[in-house]
Amino acid sequence: MRIVILTQDDPFYLGKNIDFLVKNMPSYAQIVGTVLFEVSPFGKRETFFEKMKKTYDIFGLKFFAYYSYKFIKSKFDSGNSVAKVLRKYDIPLIQIEGGINNKENREILKTYQPDLLVSIGGNQIFKRPLLDLATYGCVNLHTALLPKYRGLMPSFWVLKNNEKYTGVSVFFVDEGIDSGPILVQKKVEIGDRSQEELINHTKQIGMECIIESVELIQKGGFKLIPNPAEEMTYFSFPTRKDVNEFYKAGKRFF
């Protein structure tokens, strides 16, 4: 099975998880290339300074200083960056310009003859011509129990809303947002974890679920879990008011 990964060069969480994923993929699954999107935590393209200002304005000084330090540290110790992991395993970086749905970019991806696209932190909406490039389509990792908590930053919202449980869902991508049928889903007890701890925990479980999904697709005969729109909740990026309520609920970012 030829796999192309669609992800972003996240400096905080994804490098070590992509490393785990590559090392533990079944022998018949070959990762033939990876597209690295621009890092965009806000779900849209913004300049580096716009991202910095928005982070400070919404999350405050303590959060800004903590992640600024981690970001700077990552630049001096890039061992866990996604790009470094790809080089470690000789996985080609697929160079594209502009939106991934562009015809020119689809033609580039087509040359890799993918059987499956795997989206991890993909921050673009994939259109049908792109999804049809791969034999089995595209699966995406979402760290929440779909159909609840579709959208951005589910780790923040489940904590703010005092949920007892969250989870991980790997689903087949359609042209909606987190709306496709679910292939693998795992429930996770939140406990007293901070957001950082919850992200680390669910990302690790997410890699295991992606591997399980690849195995199910290879075997065939799997049963899909519904992801009904009438039961969904959707959350966008938090505001400063949401962050204040997060703190009032006694929750921690790290």
C-alpha positions as protocol buffer text, in pm:
chain_id: "A"
residue {
  index: 1
  type: MET
  ca { x: 0 y: 0 z: 0 }
}
residue {
  index: 2
  type: ARG
  ca { x: 145 y: 334 z: -109 }
}
residue {
  index: 3
  type: ILE
  ca { x: 69 y: 613 z: 139 }
}
residue {
  index: 4
  type: VAL
  ca { x: 107 y: 990 z: 107 }
}
residue {
  index: 5
  type: ILE
  ca { x: 87 y: 1187 z: 432 }
}
residue {
  index: 6
  type: LEU
  ca { x: -65 y: 1537 z: 436 }
}
residue {
  index: 7
  type: THR
  ca { x: 44 y: 1726 z: 747 }
}
residue {
  index: 8
  type: GLN
  ca { x: 219 y: 2040 z: 876 }
}
residue {
  index: 9
  type: ASP
  ca { x: 563 y: 2097 z: 1027 }
}
residue {
  index: 10
  type: ASP
  ca { x: 424 y: 2156 z: 1375 }
}
residue {
  index: 11
  type: PRO
  ca { x: 716 y: 2242 z: 1610 }
}
residue {
  index: 12
  type: PHE
  ca { x: 547 y: 2119 z: 1928 }
}
residue {
  index: 13
  type: TYR
  ca { x: 372 y: 1783 z: 1897 }
}
residue {
  index: 14
  type: LEU
  ca { x: 380 y: 1614 z: 1558 }
}
residue {
  index: 15
  type: GLY
  ca { x: 747 y: 1527 z: 1503 }
}
residue {
  index: 16
  type: LYS
  ca { x: 774 y: 1251 z: 1763 }
}
residue {
  index: 17
  type: ASN
  ca { x: 432 y: 1119 z: 1665 }
}
residue {
  index: 18
  type: ILE
  ca { x: 516 y: 1100 z: 1295 }
}
residue {
  index: 19
  type: ASP
  ca { x: 835 y: 919 z: 1400 }
}
residue {
  index: 20
  type: PHE
  ca { x: 626 y: 662 z: 1592 }
}
residue {
  index: 21
  type: LEU
  ca { x: 388 y: 627 z: 1298 }
}
residue {
  index: 22
  type: VAL
  ca { x: 663 y: 560 z: 1045 }
}
residue {
  index: 23
  type: LYS
  ca { x: 844 y: 310 z: 1270 }
}
residue {
  index: 24
  type: ASN
  ca { x: 528 y: 114 z: 1344 }
}
residue {
  index: 25
  type: MET
  ca { x: 358 y: 104 z: 1006 }
}
residue {
  index: 26
  type: PRO
  ca { x: 293 y: -252 z: 884 }
}
residue {
  index: 27
  type: SER
  ca { x: 554 y: -382 z: 641 }
}
residue {
  index: 28
  type: TYR
  ca { x: 316 y: -369 z: 343 }
}
residue {
  index: 29
  type: ALA
  ca { x: 252 y: 5 z: 394 }
}
residue {
  index: 30
  type: GLN
  ca { x: 508 y: 231 z: 228 }
}
residue {
  index: 31
  type: ILE
  ca { x: 504 y: 606 z: 293 }
}
residue {
  index: 32
  type: VAL
  ca { x: 611 y: 734 z: -48 }
}
residue {
  index: 33
  type: GLY
  ca { x: 588 y: 1108 z: 18 }
}
residue {
  index: 34
  type: THR
  ca { x: 466 y: 1382 z: 248 }
}
residue {
  index: 35
  type: VAL
  ca { x: 312 y: 1723 z: 189 }
}
residue {
  index: 36
  type: LEU
  ca { x: 396 y: 1975 z: 461 }
}
residue {
  index: 37
  type: PHE
  ca { x: 141 y: 2254 z: 486 }
}
residue {
  index: 38
  type: GLU
  ca { x: 227 y: 2590 z: 639 }
}
residue {
  index: 39
  type: VAL
  ca { x: 169 y: 2575 z: 1014 }
}
residue {
  index: 40
  type: SER
  ca { x: -164 y: 2746 z: 1076 }
}
residue {
  index: 41
  type: PRO
  ca { x: -320 y: 2698 z: 1421 }
}
residue {
  index: 42
  type: PHE
  ca { x: -598 y: 2942 z: 1341 }
}
residue {
  index: 43
  type: GLY
  ca { x: -728 y: 2742 z: 1047 }
}
residue {
  index: 44
  type: LYS
  ca { x: -633 y: 3001 z: 787 }
}
residue {
  index: 45
  type: ARG
  ca { x: -323 y: 3155 z: 635 }
}
residue {
  index: 46
  type: GLU
  ca { x: -178 y: 3443 z: 837 }
}
residue {
  index: 47
  type: THR
  ca { x: 165 y: 3601 z: 856 }
}
residue {
  index: 48
  type: PHE
  ca { x: 402 y: 3492 z: 1134 }
}
residue {
  index: 49
  type: PHE
  ca { x: 356 y: 3825 z: 1316 }
}
residue {
  index: 50
  type: GLU
  ca { x: -22 y: 3809 z: 1282 }
}
residue {
  index: 51
  type: LYS
  ca { x: -13 y: 3464 z: 1445 }
}
residue {
  index: 52
  type: MET
  ca { x: 208 y: 3595 z: 1727 }
}
residue {
  index: 53
  type: LYS
  ca { x: -18 y: 3892 z: 1798 }
}
residue {
  index: 54
  type: LYS
  ca { x: -332 y: 3682 z: 1786 }
}
residue {
  index: 55
  type: THR
  ca { x: -181 y: 3423 z: 2020 }
}
residue {
  index: 56
  type: TYR
  ca { x: -84 y: 3695 z: 2270 }
}
residue {
  index: 57
  type: ASP
  ca { x: -419 y: 3874 z: 2248 }
}
residue {
  index: 58
  type: ILE
  ca { x: -628 y: 3560 z: 2296 }
}
residue {
  index: 59
  type: PHE
  ca { x: -422 y: 3344 z: 2531 }
}
residue {
  index: 60
  type: GLY
  ca { x: -227 y: 3602 z: 2733 }
}
residue {
  index: 61
  type: LEU
  ca { x: 134 y: 3656 z: 2834 }
}
residue {
  index: 62
  type: LYS
  ca { x: 199 y: 3329 z: 3021 }
}
residue {
  index: 63
  type: PHE
  ca { x: 79 y: 3113 z: 2731 }
}
residue {
  index: 64
  type: PHE
  ca { x: 261 y: 3332 z: 2477 }
}
residue {
  index: 65
  type: ALA
  ca { x: 591 y: 3316 z: 2669 }
}
residue {
  index: 66
  type: TYR
  ca { x: 570 y: 2938 z: 2722 }
}
residue {
  index: 67
  type: TYR
  ca { x: 510 y: 2853 z: 2359 }
}
residue {
  index: 68
  type: SER
  ca { x: 751 y: 3119 z: 2233 }
}
residue {
  index: 69
  type: TYR
  ca { x: 1023 y: 2951 z: 2439 }
}
residue {
  index: 70
  type: LYS
  ca { x: 927 y: 2609 z: 2304 }
}
residue {
  index: 71
  type: PHE
  ca { x: 923 y: 2746 z: 1949 }
}
residue {
  index: 72
  type: ILE
  ca { x: 1268 y: 2904 z: 1982 }
}
residue {
  index: 73
  type: LYS
  ca { x: 1404 y: 2586 z: 2145 }
}
residue {
  index: 74
  type: SER
  ca { x: 1271 y: 2381 z: 1854 }
}
residue {
  index: 75
  type: LYS
  ca { x: 1474 y: 2592 z: 1612 }
}
residue {
  index: 76
  type: PHE
  ca { x: 1799 y: 2499 z: 1792 }
}
residue {
  index: 77
  type: ASP
  ca { x: 1699 y: 2137 z: 1851 }
}
residue {
  index: 78
  type: SER
  ca { x: 1516 y: 2030 z: 1538 }
}
residue {
  index: 79
  type: GLY
  ca { x: 1549 y: 1657 z: 1604 }
}
residue {
  index: 80
  type: ASN
  ca { x: 1176 y: 1621 z: 1660 }
}
residue {
  index: 81
  type: SER
  ca { x: 1060 y: 1838 z: 1371 }
}
residue {
  index: 82
  type: VAL
  ca { x: 844 y: 1668 z: 1109 }
}
residue {
  index: 83
  type: ALA
  ca { x: 1087 y: 1767 z: 833 }
}
residue {
  index: 84
  type: LYS
  ca { x: 1380 y: 1613 z: 1025 }
}
residue {
  index: 85
  type: VAL
  ca { x: 1186 y: 1290 z: 1082 }
}
residue {
  index: 86
  type: LEU
  ca { x: 1110 y: 1268 z: 710 }
}
residue {
  index: 87
  type: ARG
  ca { x: 1480 y: 1305 z: 626 }
}
residue {
  index: 88
  type: LYS
  ca { x: 1567 y: 1042 z: 887 }
}
residue {
  index: 89
  type: TYR
  ca { x: 1354 y: 784 z: 704 }
}
residue {
  index: 90
  type: ASP
  ca { x: 1433 y: 909 z: 351 }
}
residue {
  index: 91
  type: ILE
  ca { x: 1069 y: 998 z: 291 }
}
residue {
  index: 92
  type: PRO
  ca { x: 1042 y: 1248 z: 4 }
}
residue {
  index: 93
  type: LEU
  ca { x: 900 y: 1593 z: 77 }
}
residue {
  index: 94
  type: ILE
  ca { x: 645 y: 1671 z: -195 }
}
residue {
  index: 95
  type: GLN
  ca { x: 689 y: 2032 z: -302 }
}
residue {
  index: 96
  type: ILE
  ca { x: 369 y: 2213 z: -396 }
}
residue {
  index: 97
  type: GLU
  ca { x: 271 y: 2580 z: -425 }
}
residue {
  index: 98
  type: GLY
  ca { x: -69 y: 2721 z: -332 }
}
residue {
  index: 99
  type: GLY
  ca { x: -374 y: 2519 z: -238 }
}
residue {
  index: 100
  type: ILE
  ca { x: -345 y: 2143 z: -252 }
}
residue {
  index: 101
  type: ASN
  ca { x: -665 y: 2117 z: -459 }
}
residue {
  index: 102
  type: ASN
  ca { x: -504 y: 2303 z: -753 }
}
residue {
  index: 103
  type: LYS
  ca { x: -487 y: 2094 z: -1069 }
}
residue {
  index: 104
  type: GLU
  ca { x: -109 y: 2136 z: -1089 }
}
residue {
  index: 105
  type: ASN
  ca { x: -66 y: 2006 z: -735 }
}
residue {
  index: 106
  type: ARG
  ca { x: -301 y: 1715 z: -794 }
}
residue {
  index: 107
  type: GLU
  ca { x: -90 y: 1618 z: -1096 }
}
residue {
  index: 108
  type: ILE
  ca { x: 221 y: 1621 z: -876 }
}
residue {
  index: 109
  type: LEU
  ca { x: 55 y: 1398 z: -617 }
}
residue {
  index: 110
  type: LYS
  ca { x: -71 y: 1164 z: -888 }
}
residue {
  index: 111
  type: THR
  ca { x: 286 y: 1081 z: -987 }
}
residue {
  index: 112
  type: TYR
  ca { x: 334 y: 918 z: -645 }
}
residue {
  index: 113
  type: GLN
  ca { x: 52 y: 671 z: -727 }
}
residue {
  index: 114
  type: PRO
  ca { x: -101 y: 681 z: -378 }
}
residue {
  index: 115
  type: ASP
  ca { x: -331 y: 406 z: -256 }
}
residue {
  index: 116
  type: LEU
  ca { x: -420 y: 610 z: 53 }
}
residue {
  index: 117
  type: LEU
  ca { x: -388 y: 972 z: 166 }
}
residue {
  index: 118
  type: VAL
  ca { x: -342 y: 1020 z: 542 }
}
residue {
  index: 119
  type: SER
  ca { x: -417 y: 1367 z: 682 }
}
residue {
  index: 120
  type: ILE
  ca { x: -267 y: 1458 z: 1021 }
}
residue {
  index: 121
  type: GLY
  ca { x: -325 y: 1821 z: 1113 }
}
residue {
  index: 122
  type: GLY
  ca { x: -416 y: 1898 z: 754 }
}
residue {
  index: 123
  type: ASN
  ca { x: -548 y: 2255 z: 752 }
}
residue {
  index: 124
  type: GLN
  ca { x: -715 y: 2271 z: 411 }
}
residue {
  index: 125
  type: ILE
  ca { x: -1054 y: 2142 z: 296 }
}
residue {
  index: 126
  type: PHE
  ca { x: -996 y: 1862 z: 46 }
}
residue {
  index: 127
  type: LYS
  ca { x: -1211 y: 1856 z: -267 }
}
residue {
  index: 128
  type: ARG
  ca { x: -1340 y: 1546 z: -445 }
}
residue {
  index: 129
  type: PRO
  ca { x: -1084 y: 1542 z: -732 }
}
residue {
  index: 130
  type: LEU
  ca { x: -805 y: 1528 z: -471 }
}
residue {
  index: 131
  type: LEU
  ca { x: -977 y: 1258 z: -264 }
}
residue {
  index: 132
  type: ASP
  ca { x: -1026 y: 1047 z: -577 }
}
residue {
  index: 133
  type: LEU
  ca { x: -653 y: 1044 z: -651 }
}
residue {
  index: 134
  type: ALA
  ca { x: -593 y: 756 z: -409 }
}
residue {
  index: 135
  type: THR
  ca { x: -741 y: 409 z: -446 }
}
residue {
  index: 136
  type: TYR
  ca { x: -888 y: 411 z: -95 }
}
residue {
  index: 137
  type: GLY
  ca { x: -939 y: 786 z: -63 }
}
residue {
  index: 138
  type: CYS
  ca { x: -819 y: 984 z: 237 }
}
residue {
  index: 139
  type: VAL
  ca { x: -838 y: 928 z: 613 }
}
residue {
  index: 140
  type: ASN
  ca { x: -799 y: 1205 z: 868 }
}
residue {
  index: 141
  type: LEU
  ca { x: -707 y: 1208 z: 1237 }
}
residue {
  index: 142
  type: HIS
  ca { x: -931 y: 1416 z: 1464 }
}
residue {
  index: 143
  type: THR
  ca { x: -868 y: 1421 z: 1840 }
}
residue {
  index: 144
  type: ALA
  ca { x: -1229 y: 1417 z: 1956 }
}
residue {
  index: 145
  type: LEU
  ca { x: -1524 y: 1179 z: 1970 }
}
residue {
  index: 146
  type: LEU
  ca { x: -1699 y: 1268 z: 1647 }
}
residue {
  index: 147
  type: PRO
  ca { x: -1965 y: 1375 z: 1566 }
}
residue {
  index: 148
  type: LYS
  ca { x: -1914 y: 1597 z: 1873 }
}
residue {
  index: 149
  type: TYR
  ca { x: -1643 y: 1863 z: 1872 }
}
residue {
  index: 150
  type: ARG
  ca { x: -1592 y: 1899 z: 1501 }
}
residue {
  index: 151
  type: GLY
  ca { x: -1372 y: 2191 z: 1404 }
}
residue {
  index: 152
  type: LEU
  ca { x: -1067 y: 2353 z: 1564 }
}
residue {
  index: 153
  type: MET
  ca { x: -882 y: 2286 z: 1890 }
}
residue {
  index: 154
  type: PRO
  ca { x: -1104 y: 2012 z: 2040 }
}
residue {
  index: 155
  type: SER
  ca { x: -856 y: 1969 z: 2328 }
}
residue {
  index: 156
  type: PHE
  ca { x: -933 y: 2325 z: 2442 }
}
residue {
  index: 157
  type: TRP
  ca { x: -1309 y: 2295 z: 2412 }
}
residue {
  index: 158
  type: VAL
  ca { x: -1350 y: 1961 z: 2591 }
}
residue {
  index: 159
  type: LEU
  ca { x: -1154 y: 2102 z: 2886 }
}
residue {
  index: 160
  type: LYS
  ca { x: -1341 y: 2432 z: 2891 }
}
residue {
  index: 161
  type: ASN
  ca { x: -1674 y: 2246 z: 2881 }
}
residue {
  index: 162
  type: ASN
  ca { x: -1573 y: 2016 z: 3169 }
}
residue {
  index: 163
  type: GLU
  ca { x: -1608 y: 1698 z: 2968 }
}
residue {
  index: 164
  type: LYS
  ca { x: -1512 y: 1377 z: 3149 }
}
residue {
  index: 165
  type: TYR
  ca { x: -1409 y: 1202 z: 2828 }
}
residue {
  index: 166
  type: THR
  ca { x: -1272 y: 1287 z: 2488 }
}
residue {
  index: 167
  type: GLY
  ca { x: -1122 y: 1062 z: 2226 }
}
residue {
  index: 168
  type: VAL
  ca { x: -970 y: 1004 z: 1887 }
}
residue {
  index: 169
  type: SER
  ca { x: -1148 y: 947 z: 1556 }
}
residue {
  index: 170
  type: VAL
  ca { x: -996 y: 838 z: 1226 }
}
residue {
  index: 171
  type: PHE
  ca { x: -1249 y: 893 z: 949 }
}
residue {
  index: 172
  type: PHE
  ca { x: -1275 y: 887 z: 572 }
}
residue {
  index: 173
  type: VAL
  ca { x: -1259 y: 1245 z: 446 }
}
residue {
  index: 174
  type: ASP
  ca { x: -1544 y: 1383 z: 238 }
}
residue {
  index: 175
  type: GLU
  ca { x: -1584 y: 1743 z: 124 }
}
residue {
  index: 176
  type: GLY
  ca { x: -1726 y: 1859 z: 457 }
}
residue {
  index: 177
  type: ILE
  ca { x: -1552 y: 1944 z: 783 }
}
residue {
  index: 178
  type: ASP
  ca { x: -1490 y: 1636 z: 1002 }
}
residue {
  index: 179
  type: SER
  ca { x: -1806 y: 1486 z: 853 }
}
residue {
  index: 180
  type: GLY
  ca { x: -1702 y: 1159 z: 689 }
}
residue {
  index: 181
  type: PRO
  ca { x: -1777 y: 806 z: 817 }
}
residue {
  index: 182
  type: ILE
  ca { x: -1554 y: 689 z: 1103 }
}
residue {
  index: 183
  type: LEU
  ca { x: -1318 y: 395 z: 1062 }
}
residue {
  index: 184
  type: VAL
  ca { x: -1159 y: 378 z: 1411 }
}
residue {
  index: 185
  type: GLN
  ca { x: -1261 y: 557 z: 1731 }
}
residue {
  index: 186
  type: LYS
  ca { x: -1115 y: 536 z: 2083 }
}
residue {
  index: 187
  type: LYS
  ca { x: -1254 y: 692 z: 2402 }
}
residue {
  index: 188
  type: VAL
  ca { x: -1013 y: 867 z: 2641 }
}
residue {
  index: 189
  type: GLU
  ca { x: -1067 y: 971 z: 3004 }
}
residue {
  index: 190
  type: ILE
  ca { x: -950 y: 1330 z: 3050 }
}
residue {
  index: 191
  type: GLY
  ca { x: -880 y: 1320 z: 3424 }
}
residue {
  index: 192
  type: ASP
  ca { x: -679 y: 1617 z: 3551 }
}
residue {
  index: 193
  type: ARG
  ca { x: -467 y: 1654 z: 3239 }
}
residue {
  index: 194
  type: SER
  ca { x: -363 y: 1996 z: 3114 }
}
residue {
  index: 195
  type: GLN
  ca { x: -428 y: 2079 z: 2750 }
}
residue {
  index: 196
  type: GLU
  ca { x: -65 y: 2005 z: 2665 }
}
residue {
  index: 197
  type: GLU
  ca { x: -83 y: 1666 z: 2838 }
}
residue {
  index: 198
  type: LEU
  ca { x: -413 y: 1588 z: 2666 }
}
residue {
  index: 199
  type: ILE
  ca { x: -274 y: 1676 z: 2324 }
}
residue {
  index: 200
  type: ASN
  ca { x: 31 y: 1455 z: 2380 }
}
residue {
  index: 201
  type: HIS
  ca { x: -186 y: 1167 z: 2501 }
}
residue {
  index: 202
  type: THR
  ca { x: -443 y: 1181 z: 2223 }
}
residue {
  index: 203
  type: LYS
  ca { x: -184 y: 1234 z: 1949 }
}
residue {
  index: 204
  type: GLN
  ca { x: -6 y: 914 z: 2058 }
}
residue {
  index: 205
  type: ILE
  ca { x: -333 y: 721 z: 2059 }
}
residue {
  index: 206
  type: GLY
  ca { x: -412 y: 882 z: 1725 }
}
residue {
  index: 207
  type: MET
  ca { x: -100 y: 736 z: 1564 }
}
residue {
  index: 208
  type: GLU
  ca { x: -201 y: 391 z: 1689 }
}
residue {
  index: 209
  type: CYS
  ca { x: -549 y: 444 z: 1542 }
}
residue {
  index: 210
  type: ILE
  ca { x: -404 y: 544 z: 1204 }
}
residue {
  index: 211
  type: ILE
  ca { x: -201 y: 222 z: 1199 }
}
residue {
  index: 212
  type: GLU
  ca { x: -514 y: 25 z: 1290 }
}
residue {
  index: 213
  type: SER
  ca { x: -702 y: 204 z: 1010 }
}
residue {
  index: 214
  type: VAL
  ca { x: -436 y: 109 z: 754 }
}
residue {
  index: 215
  type: GLU
  ca { x: -462 y: -253 z: 869 }
}
residue {
  index: 216
  type: LEU
  ca { x: -841 y: -250 z: 838 }
}
residue {
  index: 217
  type: ILE
  ca { x: -829 y: -98 z: 491 }
}
residue {
  index: 218
  type: GLN
  ca { x: -573 y: -354 z: 379 }
}
residue {
  index: 219
  type: LYS
  ca { x: -785 y: -645 z: 510 }
}
residue {
  index: 220
  type: GLY
  ca { x: -1116 y: -502 z: 383 }
}
residue {
  index: 221
  type: GLY
  ca { x: -1459 y: -595 z: 514 }
}
residue {
  index: 222
  type: PHE
  ca { x: -1448 y: -328 z: 787 }
}
residue {
  index: 223
  type: LYS
  ca { x: -1761 y: -175 z: 939 }
}
residue {
  index: 224
  type: LEU
  ca { x: -1788 y: 203 z: 942 }
}
residue {
  index: 225
  type: ILE
  ca { x: -1913 y: 402 z: 1241 }
}
residue {
  index: 226
  type: PRO
  ca { x: -2176 y: 667 z: 1155 }
}
residue {
  index: 227
  type: ASN
  ca { x: -2089 y: 1035 z: 1195 }
}
residue {
  index: 228
  type: PRO
  ca { x: -2438 y: 1188 z: 1184 }
}
residue {
  index: 229
  type: ALA
  ca { x: -2467 y: 1561 z: 1115 }
}
residue {
  index: 230
  type: GLU
  ca { x: -2777 y: 1591 z: 1337 }
}
residue {
  index: 231
  type: GLU
  ca { x: -2566 y: 1495 z: 1643 }
}
residue {
  index: 232
  type: MET
  ca { x: -2266 y: 1711 z: 1569 }
}
residue {
  index: 233
  type: THR
  ca { x: -2130 y: 2009 z: 1758 }
}
residue {
  index: 234
  type: TYR
  ca { x: -1884 y: 2244 z: 1590 }
}
residue {
  index: 235
  type: PHE
  ca { x: -1627 y: 2477 z: 1745 }
}
residue {
  index: 236
  type: SER
  ca { x: -1406 y: 2739 z: 1583 }
}
residue {
  index: 237
  type: PHE
  ca { x: -1103 y: 2918 z: 1730 }
}
residue {
  index: 238
  type: PRO
  ca { x: -1151 y: 3044 z: 2089 }
}
residue {
  index: 239
  type: THR
  ca { x: -1182 y: 3409 z: 2186 }
}
residue {
  index: 240
  type: ARG
  ca { x: -1030 y: 3584 z: 2487 }
}
residue {
  index: 241
  type: LYS
  ca { x: -1365 y: 3541 z: 2663 }
}
residue {
  index: 242
  type: ASP
  ca { x: -1347 y: 3164 z: 2604 }
}
residue {
  index: 243
  type: VAL
  ca { x: -994 y: 3155 z: 2748 }
}
residue {
  index: 244
  type: ASN
  ca { x: -1107 y: 3345 z: 3059 }
}
residue {
  index: 245
  type: GLU
  ca { x: -1386 y: 3090 z: 3108 }
}
residue {
  index: 246
  type: PHE
  ca { x: -1131 y: 2810 z: 3058 }
}
residue {
  index: 247
  type: TYR
  ca { x: -928 y: 2946 z: 3349 }
}
residue {
  index: 248
  type: LYS
  ca { x: -1238 y: 3002 z: 3564 }
}
residue {
  index: 249
  type: ALA
  ca { x: -1322 y: 2633 z: 3514 }
}
residue {
  index: 250
  type: GLY
  ca { x: -987 y: 2553 z: 3678 }
}
residue {
  index: 251
  type: LYS
  ca { x: -826 y: 2422 z: 3360 }
}
residue {
  index: 252
  type: ARG
  ca { x: -457 y: 2442 z: 3267 }
}
residue {
  index: 253
  type: PHE
  ca { x: -287 y: 2485 z: 2932 }
}
residue {
  index: 254
  type: PHE
  ca { x: 37 y: 2322 z: 3058 }
}
